[in-house]
Coordinates of N, CA, C and O in Angstrom, one line a residue:
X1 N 0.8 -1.2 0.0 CA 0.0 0.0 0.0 C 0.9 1.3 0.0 O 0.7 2.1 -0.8
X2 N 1.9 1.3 1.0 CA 2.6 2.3 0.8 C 3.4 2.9 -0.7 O 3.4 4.0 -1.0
X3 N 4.0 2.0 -1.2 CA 4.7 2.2 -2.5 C 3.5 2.0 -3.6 O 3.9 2.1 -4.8
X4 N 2.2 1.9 -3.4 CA 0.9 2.6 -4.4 C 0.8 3.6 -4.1 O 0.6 4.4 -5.1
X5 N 0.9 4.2 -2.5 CA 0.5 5.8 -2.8 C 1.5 6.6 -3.0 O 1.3 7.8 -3.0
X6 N 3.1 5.9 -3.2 CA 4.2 6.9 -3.5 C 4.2 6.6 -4.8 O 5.1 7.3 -5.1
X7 N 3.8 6.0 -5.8 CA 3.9 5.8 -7.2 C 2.9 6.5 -7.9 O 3.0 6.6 -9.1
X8 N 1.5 7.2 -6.7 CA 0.4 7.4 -7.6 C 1.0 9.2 -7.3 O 0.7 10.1 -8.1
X9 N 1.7 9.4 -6.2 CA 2.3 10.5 -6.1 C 3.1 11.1 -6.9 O 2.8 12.2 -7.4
X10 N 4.5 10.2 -7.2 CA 5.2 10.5 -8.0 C 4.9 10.6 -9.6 O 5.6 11.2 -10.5
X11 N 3.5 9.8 -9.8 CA 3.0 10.5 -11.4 C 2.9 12.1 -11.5 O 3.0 12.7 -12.6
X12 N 2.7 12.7 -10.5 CA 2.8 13.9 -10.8 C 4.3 15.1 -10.2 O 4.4 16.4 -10.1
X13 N 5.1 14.3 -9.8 CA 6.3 14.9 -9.7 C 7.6 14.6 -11.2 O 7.9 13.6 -11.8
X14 N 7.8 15.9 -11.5 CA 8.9 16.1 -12.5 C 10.3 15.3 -12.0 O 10.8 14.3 -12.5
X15 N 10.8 16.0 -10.7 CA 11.6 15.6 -10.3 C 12.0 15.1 -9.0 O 11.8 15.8 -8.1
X16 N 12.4 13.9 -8.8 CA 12.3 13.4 -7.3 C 13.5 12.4 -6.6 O 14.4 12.1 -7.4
X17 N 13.6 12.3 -6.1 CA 15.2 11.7 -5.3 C 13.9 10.2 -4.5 O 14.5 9.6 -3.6
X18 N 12.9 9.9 -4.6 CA 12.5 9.2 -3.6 C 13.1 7.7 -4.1 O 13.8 7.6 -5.1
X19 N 12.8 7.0 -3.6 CA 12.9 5.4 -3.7 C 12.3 4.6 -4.8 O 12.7 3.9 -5.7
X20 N 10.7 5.1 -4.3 CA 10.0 4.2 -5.0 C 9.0 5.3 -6.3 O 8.5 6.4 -6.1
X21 N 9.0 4.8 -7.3 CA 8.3 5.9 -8.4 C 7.5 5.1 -9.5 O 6.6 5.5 -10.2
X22 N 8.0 3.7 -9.6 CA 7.1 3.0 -10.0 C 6.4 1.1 -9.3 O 7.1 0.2 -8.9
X23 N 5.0 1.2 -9.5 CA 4.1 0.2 -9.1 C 4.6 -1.4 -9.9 O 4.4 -1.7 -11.1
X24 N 5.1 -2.0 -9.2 CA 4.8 -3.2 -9.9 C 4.1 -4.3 -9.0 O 4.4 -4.5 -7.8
X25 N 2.9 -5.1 -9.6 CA 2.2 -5.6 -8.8 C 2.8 -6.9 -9.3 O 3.5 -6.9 -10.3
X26 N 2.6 -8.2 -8.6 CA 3.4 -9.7 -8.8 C 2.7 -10.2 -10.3 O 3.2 -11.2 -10.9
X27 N 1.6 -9.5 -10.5 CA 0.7 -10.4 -11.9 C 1.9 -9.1 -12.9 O 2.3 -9.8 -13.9
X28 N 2.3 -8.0 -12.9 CA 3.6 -7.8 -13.5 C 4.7 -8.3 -13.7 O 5.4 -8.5 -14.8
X29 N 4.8 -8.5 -12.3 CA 6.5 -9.1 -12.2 C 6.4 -10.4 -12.9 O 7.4 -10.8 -13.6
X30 N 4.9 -11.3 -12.8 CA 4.8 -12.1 -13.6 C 5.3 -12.5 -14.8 O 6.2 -13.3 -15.2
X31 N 4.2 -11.6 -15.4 CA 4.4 -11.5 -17.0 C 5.5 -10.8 -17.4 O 5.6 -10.9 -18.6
X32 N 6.4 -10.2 -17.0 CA 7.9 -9.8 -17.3 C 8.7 -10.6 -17.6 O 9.6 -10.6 -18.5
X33 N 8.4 -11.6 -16.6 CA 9.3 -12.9 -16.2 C 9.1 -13.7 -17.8 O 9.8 -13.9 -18.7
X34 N 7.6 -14.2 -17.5 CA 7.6 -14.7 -18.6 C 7.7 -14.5 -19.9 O 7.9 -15.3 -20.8
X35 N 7.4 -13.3 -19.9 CA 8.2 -12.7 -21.3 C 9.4 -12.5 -21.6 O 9.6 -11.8 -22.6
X36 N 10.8 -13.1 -20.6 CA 12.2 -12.9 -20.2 C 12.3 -14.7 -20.6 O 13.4 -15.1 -20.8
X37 N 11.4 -15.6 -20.6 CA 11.7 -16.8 -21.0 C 11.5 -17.7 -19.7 O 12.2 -18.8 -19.8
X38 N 10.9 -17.5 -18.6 CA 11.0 -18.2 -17.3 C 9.3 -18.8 -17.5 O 8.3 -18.5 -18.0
X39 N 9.8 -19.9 -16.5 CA 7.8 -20.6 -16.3 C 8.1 -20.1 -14.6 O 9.2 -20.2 -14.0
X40 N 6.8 -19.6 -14.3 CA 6.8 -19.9 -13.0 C 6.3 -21.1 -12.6 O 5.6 -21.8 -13.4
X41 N 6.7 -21.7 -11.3 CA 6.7 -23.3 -10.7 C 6.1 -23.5 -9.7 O 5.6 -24.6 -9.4
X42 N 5.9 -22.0 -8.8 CA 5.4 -22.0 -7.8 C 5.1 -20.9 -7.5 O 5.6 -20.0 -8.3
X43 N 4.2 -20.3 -6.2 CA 3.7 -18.9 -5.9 C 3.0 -19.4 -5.0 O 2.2 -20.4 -5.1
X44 N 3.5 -18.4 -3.6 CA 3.4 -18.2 -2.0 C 3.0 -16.5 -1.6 O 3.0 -15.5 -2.3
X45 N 2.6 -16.5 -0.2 CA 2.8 -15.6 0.3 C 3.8 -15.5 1.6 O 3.4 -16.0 2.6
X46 N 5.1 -14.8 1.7 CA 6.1 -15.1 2.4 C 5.9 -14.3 3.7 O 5.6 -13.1 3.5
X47 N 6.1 -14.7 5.1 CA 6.1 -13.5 6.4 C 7.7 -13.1 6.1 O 8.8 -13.7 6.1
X48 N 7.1 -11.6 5.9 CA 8.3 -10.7 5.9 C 8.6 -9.6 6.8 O 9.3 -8.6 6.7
X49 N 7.6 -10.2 7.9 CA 7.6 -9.0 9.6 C 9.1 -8.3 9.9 O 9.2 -7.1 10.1
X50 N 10.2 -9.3 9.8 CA 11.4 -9.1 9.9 C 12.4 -8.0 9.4 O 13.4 -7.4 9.8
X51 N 11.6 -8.3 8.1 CA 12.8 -6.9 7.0 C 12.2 -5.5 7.3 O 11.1 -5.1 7.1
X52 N 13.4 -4.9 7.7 CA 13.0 -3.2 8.0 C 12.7 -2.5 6.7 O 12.1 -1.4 6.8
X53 N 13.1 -3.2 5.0 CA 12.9 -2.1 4.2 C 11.5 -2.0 4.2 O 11.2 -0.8 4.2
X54 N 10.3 -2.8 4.2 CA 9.0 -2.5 4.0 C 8.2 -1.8 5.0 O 7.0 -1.4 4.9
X55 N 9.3 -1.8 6.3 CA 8.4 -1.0 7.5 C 8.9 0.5 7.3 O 8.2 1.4 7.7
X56 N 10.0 0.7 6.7 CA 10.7 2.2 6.6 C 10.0 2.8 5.2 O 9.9 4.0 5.0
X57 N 9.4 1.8 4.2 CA 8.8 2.2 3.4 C 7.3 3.0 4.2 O 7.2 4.3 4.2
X58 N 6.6 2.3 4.6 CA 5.6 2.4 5.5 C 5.4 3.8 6.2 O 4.5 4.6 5.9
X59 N 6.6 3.8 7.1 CA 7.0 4.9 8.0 C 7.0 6.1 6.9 O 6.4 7.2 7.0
X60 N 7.9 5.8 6.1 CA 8.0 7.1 5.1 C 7.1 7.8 4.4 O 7.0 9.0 4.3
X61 N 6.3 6.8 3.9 CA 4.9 7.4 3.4 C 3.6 8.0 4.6 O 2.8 8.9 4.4
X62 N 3.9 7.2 5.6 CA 3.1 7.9 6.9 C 3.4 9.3 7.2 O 2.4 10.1 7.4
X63 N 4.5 9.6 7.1 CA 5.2 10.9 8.1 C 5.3 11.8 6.6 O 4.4 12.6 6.3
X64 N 6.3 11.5 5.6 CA 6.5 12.5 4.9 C 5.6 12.9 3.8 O 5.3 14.0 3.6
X65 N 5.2 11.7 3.2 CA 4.2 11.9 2.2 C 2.8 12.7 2.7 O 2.1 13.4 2.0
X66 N 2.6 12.3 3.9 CA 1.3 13.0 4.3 C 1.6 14.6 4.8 O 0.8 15.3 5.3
X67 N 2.6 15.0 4.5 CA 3.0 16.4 4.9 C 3.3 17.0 3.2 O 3.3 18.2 2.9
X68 N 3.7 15.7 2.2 CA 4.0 16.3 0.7 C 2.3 16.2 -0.1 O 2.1 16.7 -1.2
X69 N 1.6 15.8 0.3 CA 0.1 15.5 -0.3 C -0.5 16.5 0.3 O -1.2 17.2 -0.4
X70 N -0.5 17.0 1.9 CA -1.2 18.4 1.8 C -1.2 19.9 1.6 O -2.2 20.7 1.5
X71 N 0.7 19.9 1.6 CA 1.1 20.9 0.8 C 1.1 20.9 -0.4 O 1.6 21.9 -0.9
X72 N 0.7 19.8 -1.4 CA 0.8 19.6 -3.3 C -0.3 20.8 -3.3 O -1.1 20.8 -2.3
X73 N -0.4 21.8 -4.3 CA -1.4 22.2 -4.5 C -1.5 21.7 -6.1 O -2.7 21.6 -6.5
X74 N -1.0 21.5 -6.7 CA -0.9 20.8 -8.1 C -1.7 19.3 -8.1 O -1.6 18.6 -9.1
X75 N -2.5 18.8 -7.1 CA -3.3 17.5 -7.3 C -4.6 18.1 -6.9 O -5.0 18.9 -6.0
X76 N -5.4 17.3 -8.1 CA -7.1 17.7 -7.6 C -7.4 17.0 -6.5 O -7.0 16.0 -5.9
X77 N -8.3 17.7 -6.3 CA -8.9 17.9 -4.4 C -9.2 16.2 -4.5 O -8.7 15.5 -3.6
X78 N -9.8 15.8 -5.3 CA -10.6 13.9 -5.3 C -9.2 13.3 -5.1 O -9.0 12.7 -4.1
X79 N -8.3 13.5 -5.9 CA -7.3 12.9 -6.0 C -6.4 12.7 -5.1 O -5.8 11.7 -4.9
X80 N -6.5 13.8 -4.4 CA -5.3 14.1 -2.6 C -6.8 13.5 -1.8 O -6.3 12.7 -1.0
X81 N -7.8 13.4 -1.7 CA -8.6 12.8 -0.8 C -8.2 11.1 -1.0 O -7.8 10.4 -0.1
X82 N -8.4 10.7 -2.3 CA -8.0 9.2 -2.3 C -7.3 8.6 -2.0 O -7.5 7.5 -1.6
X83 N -5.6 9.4 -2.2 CA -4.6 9.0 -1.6 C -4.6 8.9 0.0 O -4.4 8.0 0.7
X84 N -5.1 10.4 0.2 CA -5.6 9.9 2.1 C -5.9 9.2 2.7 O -5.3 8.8 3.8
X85 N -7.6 8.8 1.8 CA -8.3 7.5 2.1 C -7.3 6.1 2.1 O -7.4 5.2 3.0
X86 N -6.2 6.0 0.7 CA -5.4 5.2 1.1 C -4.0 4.8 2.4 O -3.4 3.8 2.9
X87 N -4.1 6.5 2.6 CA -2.9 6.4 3.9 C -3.8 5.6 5.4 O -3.3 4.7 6.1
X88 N -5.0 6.1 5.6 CA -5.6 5.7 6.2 C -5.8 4.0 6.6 O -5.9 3.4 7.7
X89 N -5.8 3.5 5.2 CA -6.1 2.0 5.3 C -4.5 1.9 5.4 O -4.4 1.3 6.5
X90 N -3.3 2.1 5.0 CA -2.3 2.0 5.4 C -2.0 2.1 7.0 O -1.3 1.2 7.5
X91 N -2.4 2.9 7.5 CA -2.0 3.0 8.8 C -2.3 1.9 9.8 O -1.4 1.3 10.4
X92 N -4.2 1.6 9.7 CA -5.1 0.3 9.6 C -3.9 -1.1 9.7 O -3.2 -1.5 10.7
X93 N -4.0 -1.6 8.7 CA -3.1 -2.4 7.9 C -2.1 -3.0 8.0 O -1.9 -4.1 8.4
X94 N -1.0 -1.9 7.5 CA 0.5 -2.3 8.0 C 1.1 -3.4 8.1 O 2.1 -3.8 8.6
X95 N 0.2 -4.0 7.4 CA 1.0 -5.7 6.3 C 2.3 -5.8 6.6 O 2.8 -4.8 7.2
X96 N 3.0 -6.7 6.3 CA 4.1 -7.1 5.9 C 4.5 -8.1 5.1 O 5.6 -8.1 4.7
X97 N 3.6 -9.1 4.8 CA 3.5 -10.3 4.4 C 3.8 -9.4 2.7 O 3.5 -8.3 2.3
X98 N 4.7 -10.8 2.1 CA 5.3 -10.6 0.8 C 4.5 -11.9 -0.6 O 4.4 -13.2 -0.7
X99 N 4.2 -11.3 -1.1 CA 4.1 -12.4 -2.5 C 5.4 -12.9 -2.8 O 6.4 -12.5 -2.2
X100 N 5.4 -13.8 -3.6 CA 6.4 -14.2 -3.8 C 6.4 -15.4 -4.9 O 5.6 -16.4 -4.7
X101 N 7.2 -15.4 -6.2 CA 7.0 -16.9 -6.8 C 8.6 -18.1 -7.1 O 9.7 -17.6 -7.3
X102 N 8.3 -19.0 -7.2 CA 9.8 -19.1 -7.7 C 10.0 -20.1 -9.4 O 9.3 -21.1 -9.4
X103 N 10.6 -19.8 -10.4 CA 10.7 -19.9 -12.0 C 11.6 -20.6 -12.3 O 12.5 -20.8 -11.4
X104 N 11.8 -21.1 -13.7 CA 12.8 -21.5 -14.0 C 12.6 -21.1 -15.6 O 11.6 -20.5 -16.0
X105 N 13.7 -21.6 -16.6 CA 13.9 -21.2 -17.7 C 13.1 -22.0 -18.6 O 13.3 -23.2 -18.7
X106 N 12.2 -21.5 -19.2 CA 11.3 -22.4 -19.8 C 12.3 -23.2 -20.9 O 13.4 -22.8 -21.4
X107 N 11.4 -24.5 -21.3 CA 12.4 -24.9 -22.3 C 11.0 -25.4 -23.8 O 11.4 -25.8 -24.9

């Protein structure tokens, strides 16, 4: 959730130093893969409580994004509400659990 509402952010920034700027969901990463020549073999959902990058992701979009979304005056009003509405279920939420598949080289 957090790197949806920094990707739906970052469509409207020119210039940015952040981390994350583009969305890739696993039915992407999928079809990437397999268009790179791999079959997938298998697909899990992994507990990933442990790794700090997805909780710092988290944090970051908590604290700073919600101070860069209400100072944007360049996003329409529906637009900065939905992102809200998503920080909100973010906060809620706070997932950690990871998708995950594992592939091999098709033949």
């Amino acid at each position: 959730m957090s790197v949806l509402i920094q990707a739906q952010y970052e469509c409207f920034v020119e210039n940015s130093l952040v981390n994350v700027r583009t969305l890739f969901t696993p039915k992407d990463i999928q079809q990437i893969a397999e268009k790179a020549g791999f079959e997938i073999t298998t697909e899990k959902i992994i507990d990933s409580t442990h790794l700090q990058d997805g909780k710092w992701e988290i944090e970051y979009t908590l604290t700073d994004y919600k101070e860069l979304i209400e100072a944007a005056d360049h996003l329409p009003i529906k637009y900065k509400a939905l992102i809200q509405s998503e920080m909100h279920l973010l906060e809620e939420a706070r997932s950690q659990n990871k998708y995950t598949f594992t592939a091999r080289i098709g033949e």
